[in-house]
XYZ file of N, CA and C in Angstrom:
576
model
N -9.786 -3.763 -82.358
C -9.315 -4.322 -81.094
C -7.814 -4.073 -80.987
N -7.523 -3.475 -80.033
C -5.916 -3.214 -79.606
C -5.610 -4.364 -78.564
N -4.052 -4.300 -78.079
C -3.634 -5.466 -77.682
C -2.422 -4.242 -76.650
N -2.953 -5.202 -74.999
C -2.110 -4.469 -73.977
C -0.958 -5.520 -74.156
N 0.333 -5.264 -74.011
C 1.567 -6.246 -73.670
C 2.133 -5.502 -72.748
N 2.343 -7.058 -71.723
C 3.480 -7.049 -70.569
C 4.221 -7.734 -70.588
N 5.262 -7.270 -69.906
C 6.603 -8.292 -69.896
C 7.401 -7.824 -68.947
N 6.933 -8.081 -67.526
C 7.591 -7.847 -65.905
C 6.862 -5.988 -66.497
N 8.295 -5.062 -66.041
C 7.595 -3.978 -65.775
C 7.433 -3.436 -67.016
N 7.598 -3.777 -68.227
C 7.751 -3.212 -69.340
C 6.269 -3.434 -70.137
N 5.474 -2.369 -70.209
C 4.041 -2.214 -70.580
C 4.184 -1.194 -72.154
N 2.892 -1.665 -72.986
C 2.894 -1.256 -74.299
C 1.197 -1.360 -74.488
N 0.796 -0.619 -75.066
C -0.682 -0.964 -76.192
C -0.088 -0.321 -77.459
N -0.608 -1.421 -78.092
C -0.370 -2.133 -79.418
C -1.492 -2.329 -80.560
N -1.373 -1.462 -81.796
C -3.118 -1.100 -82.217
C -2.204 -1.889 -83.310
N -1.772 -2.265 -83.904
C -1.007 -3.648 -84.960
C -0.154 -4.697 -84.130
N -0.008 -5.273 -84.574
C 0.847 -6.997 -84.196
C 2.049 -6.214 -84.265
N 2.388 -5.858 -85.689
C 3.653 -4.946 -86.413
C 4.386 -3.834 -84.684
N 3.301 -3.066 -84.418
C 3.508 -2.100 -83.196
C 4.040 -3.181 -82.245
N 3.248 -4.672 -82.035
C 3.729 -5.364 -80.265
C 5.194 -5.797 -80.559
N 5.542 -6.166 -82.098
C 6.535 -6.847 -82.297
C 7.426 -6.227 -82.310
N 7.426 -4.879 -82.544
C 8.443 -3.861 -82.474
C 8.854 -3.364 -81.178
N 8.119 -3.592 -80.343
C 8.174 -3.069 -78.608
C 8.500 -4.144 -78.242
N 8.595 -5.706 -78.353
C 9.384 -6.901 -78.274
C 10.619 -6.536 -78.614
N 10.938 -6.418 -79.793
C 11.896 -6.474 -79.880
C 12.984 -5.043 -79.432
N 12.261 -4.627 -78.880
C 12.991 -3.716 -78.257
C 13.554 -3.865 -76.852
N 13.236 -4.808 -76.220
C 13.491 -5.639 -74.859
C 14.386 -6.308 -75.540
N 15.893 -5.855 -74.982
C 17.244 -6.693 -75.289
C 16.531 -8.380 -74.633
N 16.340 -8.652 -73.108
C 16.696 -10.263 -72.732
C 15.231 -11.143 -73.735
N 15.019 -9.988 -74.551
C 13.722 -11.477 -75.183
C 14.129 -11.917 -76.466
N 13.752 -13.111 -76.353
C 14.186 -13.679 -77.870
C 12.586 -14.575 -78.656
N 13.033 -13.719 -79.699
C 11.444 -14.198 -80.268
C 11.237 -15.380 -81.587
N 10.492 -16.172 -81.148
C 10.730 -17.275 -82.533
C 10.153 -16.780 -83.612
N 10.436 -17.425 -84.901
C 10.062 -16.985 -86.116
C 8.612 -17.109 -85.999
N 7.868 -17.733 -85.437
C 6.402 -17.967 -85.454
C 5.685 -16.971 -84.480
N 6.199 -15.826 -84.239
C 5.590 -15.143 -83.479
C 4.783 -14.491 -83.590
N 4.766 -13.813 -84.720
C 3.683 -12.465 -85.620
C 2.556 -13.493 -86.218
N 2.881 -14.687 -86.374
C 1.540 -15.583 -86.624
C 0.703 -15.950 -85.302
N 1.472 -15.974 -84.096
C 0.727 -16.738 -82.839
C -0.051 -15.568 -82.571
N 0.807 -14.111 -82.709
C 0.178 -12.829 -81.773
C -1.012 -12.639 -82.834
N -0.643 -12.504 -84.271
C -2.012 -12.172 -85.245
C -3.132 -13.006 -84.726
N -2.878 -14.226 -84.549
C -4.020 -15.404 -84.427
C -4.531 -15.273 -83.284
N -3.728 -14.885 -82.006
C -4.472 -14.627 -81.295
C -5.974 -13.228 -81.204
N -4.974 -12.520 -82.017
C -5.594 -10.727 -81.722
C -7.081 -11.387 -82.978
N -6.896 -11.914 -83.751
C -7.782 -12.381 -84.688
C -8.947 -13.392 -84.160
N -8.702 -13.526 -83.018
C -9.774 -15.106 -82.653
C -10.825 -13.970 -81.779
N -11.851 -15.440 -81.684
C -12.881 -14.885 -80.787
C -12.628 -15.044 -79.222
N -11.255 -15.510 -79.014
C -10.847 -15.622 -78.141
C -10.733 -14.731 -77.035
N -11.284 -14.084 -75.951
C -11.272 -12.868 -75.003
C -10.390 -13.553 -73.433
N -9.784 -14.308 -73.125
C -8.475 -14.906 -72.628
C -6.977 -14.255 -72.686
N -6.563 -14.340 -71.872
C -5.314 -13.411 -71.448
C -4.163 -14.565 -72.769
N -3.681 -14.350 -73.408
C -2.679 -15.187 -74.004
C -1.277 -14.937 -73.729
N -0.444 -15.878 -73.839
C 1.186 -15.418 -73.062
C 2.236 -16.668 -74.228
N 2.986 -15.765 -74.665
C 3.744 -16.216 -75.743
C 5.319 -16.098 -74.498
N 5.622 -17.271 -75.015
C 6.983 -18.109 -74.261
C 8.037 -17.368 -75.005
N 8.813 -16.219 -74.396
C 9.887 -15.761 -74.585
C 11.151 -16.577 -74.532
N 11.427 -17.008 -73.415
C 12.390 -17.442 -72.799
C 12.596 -19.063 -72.395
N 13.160 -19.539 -71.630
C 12.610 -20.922 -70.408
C 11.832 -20.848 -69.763
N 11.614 -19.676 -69.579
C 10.614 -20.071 -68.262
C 10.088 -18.323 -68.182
N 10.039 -17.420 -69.411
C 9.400 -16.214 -69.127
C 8.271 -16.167 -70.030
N 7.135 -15.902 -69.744
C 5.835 -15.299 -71.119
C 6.126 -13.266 -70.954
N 5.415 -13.253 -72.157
C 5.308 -12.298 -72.338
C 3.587 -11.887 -72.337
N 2.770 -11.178 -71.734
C 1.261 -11.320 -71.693
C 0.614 -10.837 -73.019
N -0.096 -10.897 -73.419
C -0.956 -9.888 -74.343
C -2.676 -10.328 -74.031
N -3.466 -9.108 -73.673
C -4.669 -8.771 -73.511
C -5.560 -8.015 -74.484
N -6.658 -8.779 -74.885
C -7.243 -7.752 -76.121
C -7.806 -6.658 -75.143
N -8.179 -5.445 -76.109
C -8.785 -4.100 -75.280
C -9.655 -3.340 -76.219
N -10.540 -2.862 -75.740
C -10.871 -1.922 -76.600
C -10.474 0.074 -76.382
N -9.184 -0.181 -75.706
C -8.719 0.900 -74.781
C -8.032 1.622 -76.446
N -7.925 2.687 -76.215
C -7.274 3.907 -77.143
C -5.615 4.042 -77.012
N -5.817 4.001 -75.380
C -3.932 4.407 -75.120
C -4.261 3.572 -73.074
N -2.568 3.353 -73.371
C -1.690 3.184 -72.191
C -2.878 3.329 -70.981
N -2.992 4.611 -70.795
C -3.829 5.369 -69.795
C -5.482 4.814 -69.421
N -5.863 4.793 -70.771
C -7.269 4.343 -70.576
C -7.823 3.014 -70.215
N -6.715 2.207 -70.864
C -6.454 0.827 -69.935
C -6.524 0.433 -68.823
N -5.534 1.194 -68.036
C -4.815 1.278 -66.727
C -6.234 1.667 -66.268
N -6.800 2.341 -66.121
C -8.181 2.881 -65.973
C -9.339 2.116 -66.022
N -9.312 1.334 -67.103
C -10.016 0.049 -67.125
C -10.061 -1.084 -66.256
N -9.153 -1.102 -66.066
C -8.511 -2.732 -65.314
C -8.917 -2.063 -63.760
N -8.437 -0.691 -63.595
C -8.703 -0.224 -61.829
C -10.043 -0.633 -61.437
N -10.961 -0.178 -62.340
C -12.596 -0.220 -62.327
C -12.826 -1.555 -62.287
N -12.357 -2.300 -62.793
C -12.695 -3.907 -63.164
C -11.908 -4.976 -61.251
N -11.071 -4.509 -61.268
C -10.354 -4.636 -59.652
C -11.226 -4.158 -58.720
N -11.803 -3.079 -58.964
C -12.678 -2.374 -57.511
C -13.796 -3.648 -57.557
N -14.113 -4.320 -58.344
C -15.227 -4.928 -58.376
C -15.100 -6.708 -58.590
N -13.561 -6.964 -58.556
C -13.347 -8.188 -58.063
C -13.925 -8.847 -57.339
N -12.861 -7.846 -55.545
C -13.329 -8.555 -54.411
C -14.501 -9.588 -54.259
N -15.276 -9.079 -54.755
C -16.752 -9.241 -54.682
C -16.605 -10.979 -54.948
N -15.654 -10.851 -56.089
C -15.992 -12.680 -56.898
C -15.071 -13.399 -55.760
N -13.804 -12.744 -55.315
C -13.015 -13.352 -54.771
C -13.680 -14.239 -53.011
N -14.508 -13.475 -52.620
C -14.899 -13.360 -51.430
C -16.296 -14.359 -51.726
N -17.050 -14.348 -52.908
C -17.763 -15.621 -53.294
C -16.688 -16.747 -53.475
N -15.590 -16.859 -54.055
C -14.594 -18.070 -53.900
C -14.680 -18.473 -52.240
N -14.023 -17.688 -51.854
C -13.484 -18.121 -50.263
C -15.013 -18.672 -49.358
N -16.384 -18.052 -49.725
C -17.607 -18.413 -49.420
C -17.878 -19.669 -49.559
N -17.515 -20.258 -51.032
C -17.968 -20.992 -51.805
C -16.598 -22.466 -51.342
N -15.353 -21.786 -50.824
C -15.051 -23.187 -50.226
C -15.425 -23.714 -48.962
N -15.307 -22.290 -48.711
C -16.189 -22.046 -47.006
C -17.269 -23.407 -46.775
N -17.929 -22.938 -47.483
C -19.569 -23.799 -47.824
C -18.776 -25.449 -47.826
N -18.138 -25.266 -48.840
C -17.763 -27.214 -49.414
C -17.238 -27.786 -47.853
N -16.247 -26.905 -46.981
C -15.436 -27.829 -46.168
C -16.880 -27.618 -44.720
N -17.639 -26.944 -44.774
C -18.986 -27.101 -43.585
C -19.886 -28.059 -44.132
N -20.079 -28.512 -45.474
C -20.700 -28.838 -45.896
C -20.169 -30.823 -45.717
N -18.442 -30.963 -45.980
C -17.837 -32.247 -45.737
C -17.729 -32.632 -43.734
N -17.865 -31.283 -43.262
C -17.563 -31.972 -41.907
C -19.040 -31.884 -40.457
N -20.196 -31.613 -41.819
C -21.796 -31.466 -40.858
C -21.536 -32.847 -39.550
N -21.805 -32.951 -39.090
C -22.169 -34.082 -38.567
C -23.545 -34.802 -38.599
N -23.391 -35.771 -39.450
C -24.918 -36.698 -39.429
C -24.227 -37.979 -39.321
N -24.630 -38.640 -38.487
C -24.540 -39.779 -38.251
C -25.342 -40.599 -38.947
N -24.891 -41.858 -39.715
C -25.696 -42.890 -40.318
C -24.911 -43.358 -41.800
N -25.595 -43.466 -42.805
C -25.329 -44.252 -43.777
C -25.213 -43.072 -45.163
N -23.866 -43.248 -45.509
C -23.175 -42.774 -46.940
C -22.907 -43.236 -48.059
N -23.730 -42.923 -49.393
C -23.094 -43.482 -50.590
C -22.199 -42.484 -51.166
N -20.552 -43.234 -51.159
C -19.502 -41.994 -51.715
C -18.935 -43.104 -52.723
N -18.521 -41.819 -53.629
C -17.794 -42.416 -54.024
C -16.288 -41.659 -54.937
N -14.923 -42.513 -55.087
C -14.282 -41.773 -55.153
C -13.177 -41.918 -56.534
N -12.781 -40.975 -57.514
C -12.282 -41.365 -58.239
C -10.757 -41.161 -58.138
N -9.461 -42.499 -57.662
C -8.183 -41.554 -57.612
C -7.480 -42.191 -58.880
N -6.483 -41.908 -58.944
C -4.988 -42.392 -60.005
C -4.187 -43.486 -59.269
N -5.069 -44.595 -59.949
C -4.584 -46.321 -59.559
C -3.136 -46.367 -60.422
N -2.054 -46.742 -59.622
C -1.066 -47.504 -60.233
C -1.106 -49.018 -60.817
N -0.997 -49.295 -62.263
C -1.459 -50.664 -62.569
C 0.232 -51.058 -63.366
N 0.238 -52.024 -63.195
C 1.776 -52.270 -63.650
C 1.269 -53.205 -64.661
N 1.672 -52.972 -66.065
C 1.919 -53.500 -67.088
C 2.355 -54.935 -67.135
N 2.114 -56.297 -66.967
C 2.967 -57.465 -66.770
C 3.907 -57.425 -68.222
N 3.652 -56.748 -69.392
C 4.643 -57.407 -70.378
C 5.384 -56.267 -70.619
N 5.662 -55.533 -69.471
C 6.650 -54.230 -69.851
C 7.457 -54.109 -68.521
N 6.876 -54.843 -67.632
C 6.973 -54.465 -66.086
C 6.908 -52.348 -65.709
N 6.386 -51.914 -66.535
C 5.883 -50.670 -66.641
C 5.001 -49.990 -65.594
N 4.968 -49.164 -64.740
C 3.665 -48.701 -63.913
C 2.980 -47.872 -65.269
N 1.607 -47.199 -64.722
C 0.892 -46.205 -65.538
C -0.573 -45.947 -64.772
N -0.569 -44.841 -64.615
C -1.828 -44.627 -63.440
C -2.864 -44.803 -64.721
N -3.737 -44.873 -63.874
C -5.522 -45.395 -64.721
C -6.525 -44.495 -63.223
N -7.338 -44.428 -64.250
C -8.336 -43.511 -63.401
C -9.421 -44.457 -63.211
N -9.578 -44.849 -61.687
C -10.099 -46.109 -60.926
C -11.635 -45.403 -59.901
N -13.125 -45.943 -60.393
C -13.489 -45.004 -59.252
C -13.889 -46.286 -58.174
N -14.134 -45.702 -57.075
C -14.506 -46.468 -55.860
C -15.396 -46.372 -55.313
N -16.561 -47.373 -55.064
C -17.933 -46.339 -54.733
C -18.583 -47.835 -53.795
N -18.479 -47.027 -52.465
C -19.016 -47.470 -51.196
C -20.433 -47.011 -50.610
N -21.255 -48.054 -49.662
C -21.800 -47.522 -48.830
C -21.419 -48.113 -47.467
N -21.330 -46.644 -46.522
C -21.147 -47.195 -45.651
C -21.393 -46.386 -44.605
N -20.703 -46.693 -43.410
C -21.673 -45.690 -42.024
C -20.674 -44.874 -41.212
N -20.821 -43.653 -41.117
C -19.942 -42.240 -40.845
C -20.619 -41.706 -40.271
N -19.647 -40.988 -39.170
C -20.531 -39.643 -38.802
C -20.496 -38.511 -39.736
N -19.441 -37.765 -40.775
C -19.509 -37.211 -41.358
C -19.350 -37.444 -42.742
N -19.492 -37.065 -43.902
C -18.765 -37.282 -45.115
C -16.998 -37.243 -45.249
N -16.656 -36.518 -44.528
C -15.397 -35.882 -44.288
C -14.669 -37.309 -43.265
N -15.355 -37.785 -42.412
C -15.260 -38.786 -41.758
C -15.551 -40.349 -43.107
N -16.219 -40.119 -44.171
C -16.480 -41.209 -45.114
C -15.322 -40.685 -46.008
N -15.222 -40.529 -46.235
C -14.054 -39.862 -47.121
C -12.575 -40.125 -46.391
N -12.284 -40.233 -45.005
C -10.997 -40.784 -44.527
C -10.998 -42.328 -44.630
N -12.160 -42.280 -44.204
C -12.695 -44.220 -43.957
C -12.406 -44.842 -45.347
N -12.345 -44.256 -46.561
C -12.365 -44.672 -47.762
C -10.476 -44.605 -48.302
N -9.964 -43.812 -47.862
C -8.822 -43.502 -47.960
C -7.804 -44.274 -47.442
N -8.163 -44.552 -45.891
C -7.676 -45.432 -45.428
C -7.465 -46.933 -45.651
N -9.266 -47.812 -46.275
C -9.199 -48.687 -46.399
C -8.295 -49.084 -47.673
N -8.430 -48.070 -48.966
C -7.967 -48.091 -50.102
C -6.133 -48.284 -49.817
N -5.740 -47.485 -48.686
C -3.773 -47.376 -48.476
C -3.943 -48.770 -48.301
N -4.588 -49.361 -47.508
C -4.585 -50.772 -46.817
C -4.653 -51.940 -47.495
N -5.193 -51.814 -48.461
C -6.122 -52.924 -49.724
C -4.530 -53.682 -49.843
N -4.111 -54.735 -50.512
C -2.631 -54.976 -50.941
C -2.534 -54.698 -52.679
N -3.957 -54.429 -53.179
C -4.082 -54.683 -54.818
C -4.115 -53.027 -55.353
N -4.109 -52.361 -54.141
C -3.706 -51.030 -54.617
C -1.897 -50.360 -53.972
N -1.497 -50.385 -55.576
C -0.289 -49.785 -55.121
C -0.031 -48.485 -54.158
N 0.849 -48.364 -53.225
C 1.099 -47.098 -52.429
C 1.413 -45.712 -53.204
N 1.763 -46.186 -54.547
C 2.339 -45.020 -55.354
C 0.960 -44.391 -56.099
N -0.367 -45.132 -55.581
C -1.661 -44.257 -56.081
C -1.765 -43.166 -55.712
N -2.364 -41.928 -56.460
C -3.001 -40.748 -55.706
C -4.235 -40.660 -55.463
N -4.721 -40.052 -54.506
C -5.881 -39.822 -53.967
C -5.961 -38.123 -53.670
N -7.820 -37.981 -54.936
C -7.809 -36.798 -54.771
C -7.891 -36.341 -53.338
N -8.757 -34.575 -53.053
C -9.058 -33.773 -52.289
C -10.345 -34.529 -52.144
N -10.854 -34.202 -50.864
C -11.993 -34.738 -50.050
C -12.954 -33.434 -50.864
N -12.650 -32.144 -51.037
C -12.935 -30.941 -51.597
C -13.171 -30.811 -52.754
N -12.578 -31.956 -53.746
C -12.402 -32.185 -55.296
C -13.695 -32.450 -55.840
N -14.098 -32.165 -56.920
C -15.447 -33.262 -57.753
C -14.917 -34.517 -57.300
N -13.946 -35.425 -57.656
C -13.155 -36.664 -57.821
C -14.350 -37.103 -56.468
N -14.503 -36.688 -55.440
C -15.360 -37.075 -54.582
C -16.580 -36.544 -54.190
N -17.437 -37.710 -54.286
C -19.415 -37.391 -54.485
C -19.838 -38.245 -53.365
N -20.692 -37.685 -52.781
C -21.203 -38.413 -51.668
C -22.654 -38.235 -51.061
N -23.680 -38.707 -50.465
C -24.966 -38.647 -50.668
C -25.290 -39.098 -48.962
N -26.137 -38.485 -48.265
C -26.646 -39.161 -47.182
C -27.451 -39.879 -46.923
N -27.576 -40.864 -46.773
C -28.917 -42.059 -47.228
C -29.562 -41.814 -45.923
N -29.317 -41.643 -44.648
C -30.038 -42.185 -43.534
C -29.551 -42.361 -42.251
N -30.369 -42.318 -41.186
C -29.586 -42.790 -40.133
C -29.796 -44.375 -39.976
N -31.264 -44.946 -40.510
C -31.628 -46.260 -40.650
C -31.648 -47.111 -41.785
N -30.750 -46.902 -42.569
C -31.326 -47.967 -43.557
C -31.321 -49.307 -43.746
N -32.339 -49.434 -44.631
C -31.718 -51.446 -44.864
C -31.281 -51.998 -45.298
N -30.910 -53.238 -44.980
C -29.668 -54.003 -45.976
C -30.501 -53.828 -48.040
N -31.455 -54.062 -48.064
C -31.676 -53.940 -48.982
C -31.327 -52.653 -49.825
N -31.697 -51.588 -48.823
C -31.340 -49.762 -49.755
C -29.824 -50.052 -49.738
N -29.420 -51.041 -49.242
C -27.836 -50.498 -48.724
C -26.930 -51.488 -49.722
N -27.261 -51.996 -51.279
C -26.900 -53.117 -51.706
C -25.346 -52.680 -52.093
C-alpha cells in the first residue's frame, strides 16, 4: 500500500513513511512534531481506508490517502474515474433531502406523535454553573403538517419559563426529531 500526500498544491506518492517524511520536510512553512513517522506509520499500517490529515501548523493538515496506485499519474487517474461516478451519490444526497423536507411539509391534517430531542440549559444550584443536558420532548398533538408539529413544539418549548432561552433546538430535518401520524380522528384514549 502506497500513500498519496497533499499539502495545498504540493502533491507526492509515497511507497515508505521514510519517502512522505522526506517530501514534508521539504516544504519550508511545515513544521513537523516528533510523533509524526509514528502517526503516518500507524496510519499507513491500520485497516483503516479513511482520508487521514496530520496537523502541520494552527490551522493547516497535511492529507495522506492510502492507494494502491504505482506513481503520481496513476492516481490522478484513479480519483478522475472515481469523480465521474460521484455525481451519482451526490444527486442521491440532494434526493434524499429533497424527500425529508416533502416528506416534513405533506399536508395531513390531524393528530401527531413527535418527539424532540434538544440541548436543555440546567444550571447547577451549588456552582451557579449552566451545562446543557440532552432533554427529549415527546408530544401528541394536532397539526396540519409535521413541519407545522415541529414549530408548534418549538414554540411552546421558547415559551415554557423552566426552559432556559440559551437551549438549542435541533433541525426539524435532524434524527433529534421523530414524528408519526396517528390520524385525522383519534381518541382521547390512543391520544394518552
Amino acid at each position: 500500500m502506497n500513500l498519496y500526500v497533499r499539502y495545498f498544491d504540493h502533491e507526492f506518492l509515497a511507497k515508505t513513511v521514510d519517502e512522505a517524511l522526506s517530501f514534508l520536510t521539504s516544504i519550508d512553512e511545515i513544521k513537523l512534531e516528533s510523533n509524526a513517522a509514528v502517526r503516518i506509520s500507524t496510519f499507513l499500517n491500520s485497516s483503516n481506508l479513511y482520508p487521514f490529515r496530520l496537523k502541520v501548523s494552527y490551522s493547516n493538515y497535511v492529507l495522506f490517502l492510502k492507494t494502491e496506485a504505482e506513481t503520481l499519474e496513476q492516481f490522478k487517474e484513479e480519483e478522475a474515474l472515481r469523480k465521474e461516478q460521484k455525481p451519482d451519490r451526490v444527486s442521491t444526497m440532494a434526493d434524499r433531502k429533497k424527500t425529508i423536507i416533502d416528506a416534513l411539509n405533506e399536508e395531513k391534517i390531524g393528530w401527531w406523535d413527535a418527539s424532540l430531542l434538544f440541548k436543555r440549559v440546567i444550571t447547577m444550584p451549588e456552582t451557579g454553573k449552566c451545562k446543557y443536558t440532552d432533554t427529549r420532548f415527546r408530544v401528541k398533538l394536532k397539526a396540519s403538517s409535521a413541519m407545522d408539529a415541529y414549530n408548534r413544539i418549538i414554540e411552546h418549548l421558547q415559551n415554557r419559563p423552566d426552559v432556559d432561552n440559551r437551549s438549542q433546538f435541533p433541525s426539524a430535518k435532524s434524527s433529534s426529531f421523530e414524528y408519526t401520524y396517528l390520524g385525522e380522528d383519534n381518541t382521547e384514549e390512543e391520544i394518552k
